[in-house]
mmCIF file of C-alpha atoms in Angstrom:
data_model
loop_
_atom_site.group_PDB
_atom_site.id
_atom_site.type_symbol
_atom_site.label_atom_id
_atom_site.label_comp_id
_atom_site.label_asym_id
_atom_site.label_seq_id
_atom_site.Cartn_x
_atom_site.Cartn_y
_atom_site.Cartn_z
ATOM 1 C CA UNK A 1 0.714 88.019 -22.975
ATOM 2 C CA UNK A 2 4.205 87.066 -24.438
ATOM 3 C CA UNK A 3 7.292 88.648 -22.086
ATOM 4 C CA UNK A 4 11.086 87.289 -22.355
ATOM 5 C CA UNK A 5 14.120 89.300 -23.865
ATOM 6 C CA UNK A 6 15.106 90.542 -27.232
ATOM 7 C CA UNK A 7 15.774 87.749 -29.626
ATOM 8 C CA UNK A 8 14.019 85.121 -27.418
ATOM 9 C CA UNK A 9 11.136 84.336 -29.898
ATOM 10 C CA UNK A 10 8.142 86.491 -28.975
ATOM 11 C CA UNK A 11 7.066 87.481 -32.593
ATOM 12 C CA UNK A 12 7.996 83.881 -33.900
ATOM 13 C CA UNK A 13 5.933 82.486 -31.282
ATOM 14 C CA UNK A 14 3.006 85.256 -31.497
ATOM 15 C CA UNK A 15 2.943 84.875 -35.482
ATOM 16 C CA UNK A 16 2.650 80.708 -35.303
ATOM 17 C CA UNK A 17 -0.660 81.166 -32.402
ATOM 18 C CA UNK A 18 -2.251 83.785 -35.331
ATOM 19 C CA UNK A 19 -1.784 80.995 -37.697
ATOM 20 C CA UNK A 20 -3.283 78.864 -35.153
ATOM 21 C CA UNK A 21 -6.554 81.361 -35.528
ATOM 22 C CA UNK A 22 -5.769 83.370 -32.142
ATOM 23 C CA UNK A 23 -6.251 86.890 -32.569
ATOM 24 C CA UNK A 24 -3.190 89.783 -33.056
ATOM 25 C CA UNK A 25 -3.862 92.455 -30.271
ATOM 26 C CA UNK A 26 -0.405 93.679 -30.104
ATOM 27 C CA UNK A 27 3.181 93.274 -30.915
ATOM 28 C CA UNK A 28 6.297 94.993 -28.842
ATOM 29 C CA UNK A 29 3.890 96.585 -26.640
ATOM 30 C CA UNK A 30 0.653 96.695 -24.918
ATOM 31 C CA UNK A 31 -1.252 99.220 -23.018
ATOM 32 C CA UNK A 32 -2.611 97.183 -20.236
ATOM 33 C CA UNK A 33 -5.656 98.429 -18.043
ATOM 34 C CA UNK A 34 -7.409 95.757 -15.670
ATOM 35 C CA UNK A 35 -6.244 92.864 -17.503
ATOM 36 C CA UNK A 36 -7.228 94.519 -20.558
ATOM 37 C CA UNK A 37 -5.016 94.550 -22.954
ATOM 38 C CA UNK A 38 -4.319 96.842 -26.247
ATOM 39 C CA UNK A 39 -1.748 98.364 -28.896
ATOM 40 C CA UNK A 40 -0.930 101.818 -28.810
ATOM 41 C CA UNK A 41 -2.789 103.210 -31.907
ATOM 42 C CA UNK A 42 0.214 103.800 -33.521
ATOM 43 C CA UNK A 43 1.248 99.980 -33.575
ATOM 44 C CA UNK A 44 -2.081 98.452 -33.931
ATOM 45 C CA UNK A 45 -2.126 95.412 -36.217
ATOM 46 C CA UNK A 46 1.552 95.453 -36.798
ATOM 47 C CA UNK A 47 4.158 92.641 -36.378
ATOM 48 C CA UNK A 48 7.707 92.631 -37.352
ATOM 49 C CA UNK A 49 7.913 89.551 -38.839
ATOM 50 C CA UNK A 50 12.283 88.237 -38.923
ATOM 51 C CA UNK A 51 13.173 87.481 -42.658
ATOM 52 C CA UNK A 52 10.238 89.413 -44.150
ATOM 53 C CA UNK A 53 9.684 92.805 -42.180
ATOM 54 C CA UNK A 54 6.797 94.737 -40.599
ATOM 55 C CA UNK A 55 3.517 93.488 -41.616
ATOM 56 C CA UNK A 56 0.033 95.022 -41.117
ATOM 57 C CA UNK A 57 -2.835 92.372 -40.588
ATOM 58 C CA UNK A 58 -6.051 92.417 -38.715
ATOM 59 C CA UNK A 59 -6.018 92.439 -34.791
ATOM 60 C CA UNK A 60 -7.871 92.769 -32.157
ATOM 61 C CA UNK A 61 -8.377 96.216 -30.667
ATOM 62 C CA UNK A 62 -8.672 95.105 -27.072
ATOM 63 C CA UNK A 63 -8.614 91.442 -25.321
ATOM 64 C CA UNK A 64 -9.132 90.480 -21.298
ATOM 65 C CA UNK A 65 -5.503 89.155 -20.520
ATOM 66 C CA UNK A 66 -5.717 84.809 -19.672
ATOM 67 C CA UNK A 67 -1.879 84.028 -19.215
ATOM 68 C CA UNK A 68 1.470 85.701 -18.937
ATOM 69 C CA UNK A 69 3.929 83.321 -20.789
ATOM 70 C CA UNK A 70 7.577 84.280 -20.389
ATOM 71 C CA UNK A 71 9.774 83.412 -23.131
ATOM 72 C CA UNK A 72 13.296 81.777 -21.785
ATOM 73 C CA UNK A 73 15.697 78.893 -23.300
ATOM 74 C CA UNK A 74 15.321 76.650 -20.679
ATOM 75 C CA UNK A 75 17.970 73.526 -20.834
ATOM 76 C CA UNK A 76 14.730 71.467 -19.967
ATOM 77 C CA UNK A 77 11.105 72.063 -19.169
ATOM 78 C CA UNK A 78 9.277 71.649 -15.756
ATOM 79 C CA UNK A 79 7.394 68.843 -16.148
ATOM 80 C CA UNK A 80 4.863 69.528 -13.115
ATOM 81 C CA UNK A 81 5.345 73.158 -12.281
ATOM 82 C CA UNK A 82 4.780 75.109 -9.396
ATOM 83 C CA UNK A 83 1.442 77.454 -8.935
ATOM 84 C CA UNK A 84 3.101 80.385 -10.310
ATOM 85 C CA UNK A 85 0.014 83.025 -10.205
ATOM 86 C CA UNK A 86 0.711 86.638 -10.477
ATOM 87 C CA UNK A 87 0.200 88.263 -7.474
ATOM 88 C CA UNK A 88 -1.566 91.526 -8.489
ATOM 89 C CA UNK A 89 -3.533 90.177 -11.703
ATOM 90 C CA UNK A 90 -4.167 86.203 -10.692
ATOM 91 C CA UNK A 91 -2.776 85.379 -13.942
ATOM 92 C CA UNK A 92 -1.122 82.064 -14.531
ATOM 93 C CA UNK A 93 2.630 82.554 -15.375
ATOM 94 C CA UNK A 94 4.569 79.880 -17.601
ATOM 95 C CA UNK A 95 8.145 79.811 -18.868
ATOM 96 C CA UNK A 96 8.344 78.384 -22.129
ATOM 97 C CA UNK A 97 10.916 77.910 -24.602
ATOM 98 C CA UNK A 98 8.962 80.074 -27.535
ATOM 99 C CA UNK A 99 10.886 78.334 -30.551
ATOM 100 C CA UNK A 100 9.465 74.713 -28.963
ATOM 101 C CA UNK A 101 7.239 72.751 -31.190
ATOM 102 C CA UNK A 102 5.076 72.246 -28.837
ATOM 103 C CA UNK A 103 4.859 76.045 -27.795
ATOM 104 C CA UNK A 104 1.738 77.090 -29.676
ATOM 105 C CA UNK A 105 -0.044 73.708 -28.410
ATOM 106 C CA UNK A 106 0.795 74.426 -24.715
ATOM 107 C CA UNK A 107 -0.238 77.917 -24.547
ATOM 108 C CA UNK A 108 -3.576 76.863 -26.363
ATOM 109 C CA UNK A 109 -4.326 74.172 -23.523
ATOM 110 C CA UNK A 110 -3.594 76.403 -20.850
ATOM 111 C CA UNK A 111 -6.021 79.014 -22.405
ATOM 112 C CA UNK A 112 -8.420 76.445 -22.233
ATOM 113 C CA UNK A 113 -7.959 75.029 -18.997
ATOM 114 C CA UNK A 114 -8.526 79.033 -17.807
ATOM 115 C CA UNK A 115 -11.669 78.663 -19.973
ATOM 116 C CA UNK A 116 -12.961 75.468 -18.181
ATOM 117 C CA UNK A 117 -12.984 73.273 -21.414
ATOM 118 C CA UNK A 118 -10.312 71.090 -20.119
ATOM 119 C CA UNK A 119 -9.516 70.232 -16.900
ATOM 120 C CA UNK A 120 -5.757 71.165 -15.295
ATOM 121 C CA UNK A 121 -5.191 68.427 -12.310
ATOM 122 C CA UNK A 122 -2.113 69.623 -10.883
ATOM 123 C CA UNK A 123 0.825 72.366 -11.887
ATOM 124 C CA UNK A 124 0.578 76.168 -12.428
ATOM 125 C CA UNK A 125 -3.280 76.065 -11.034
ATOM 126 C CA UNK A 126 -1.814 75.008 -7.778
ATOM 127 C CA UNK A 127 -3.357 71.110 -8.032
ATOM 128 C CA UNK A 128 -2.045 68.538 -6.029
ATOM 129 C CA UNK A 129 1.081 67.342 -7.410
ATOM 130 C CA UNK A 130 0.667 64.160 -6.038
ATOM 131 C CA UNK A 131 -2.571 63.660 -8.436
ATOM 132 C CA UNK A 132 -1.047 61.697 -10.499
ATOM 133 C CA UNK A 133 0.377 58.321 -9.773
ATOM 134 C CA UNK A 134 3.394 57.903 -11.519
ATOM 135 C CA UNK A 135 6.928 55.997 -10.154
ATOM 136 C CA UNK A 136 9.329 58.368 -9.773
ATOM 137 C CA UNK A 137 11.553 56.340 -12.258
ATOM 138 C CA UNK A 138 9.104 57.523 -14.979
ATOM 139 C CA UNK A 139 9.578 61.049 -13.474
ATOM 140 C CA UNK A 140 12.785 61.952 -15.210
ATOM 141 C CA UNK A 141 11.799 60.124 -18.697
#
């Protein structure tokens, strides 16, 4: 689930993960039921695309929710973040910069570390921080 402000980059961000082969479910807004999410029928499979307009392609009717990603323009990303797990759903919240190359790639790791194909050592899961040895020189490069 994309959140963040007008203008932020949720539809840039949400059209490069469908090129990336993740499903549409919903653009704008969602009907969400016990981390279940879906489009109200009269938006289903719609995007509004910037520069090109709204678009119709196949989505998803429904999808179990895996992450809340809040769009921001940070000046500079966390590099170990906090556990940041929604209270009432025990979803994993990031903030991400959504017009960041390395948005799409992110979000797809995280989706797989709540899938338990990769392995998240420390940060939003909560992890030790201190897992990983590194100076603290090397900290802020």
């Amino acid at each position: 689930m994309l959140t963040g402000q007008s203008g932020c980059g949720k539809s840039s961000l949400l059209l490069r993960l469908i090129d990336s082969g993740l499903d549409l479910v919903g653009d704008d807004r969602l009907v969400i039921r016990d981390l279940h999410a879906s489009a109200p029928p009269a938006l289903a499979g719609m995007i509004e695309i910037r520069g090109l307009g709204l678009v119709r392609m196949p989505y998803r009717a429904t999808a179990r929710l895996g992450l809340h990603v809040h769009l921001s323009i940070p000046s500079r990303p966390v590099r170990l973040p906090e556990k940041t797990v929604e209270p009432d759903t025990g979803l994993w919240q990031m903030t991400l910069n959504g017009f960041h190359a390395d948005a799409v790639a992110i979000i797809r790791t995280a989706l797989r570390c709540r899938l338990g194909n990769f392995t998240l050592l420390c940060g939003l899961n909560g992890g030790n921080a201190s897992c990983l040895p590194l100076p603290s020189d090397l900290e802020e490069g």
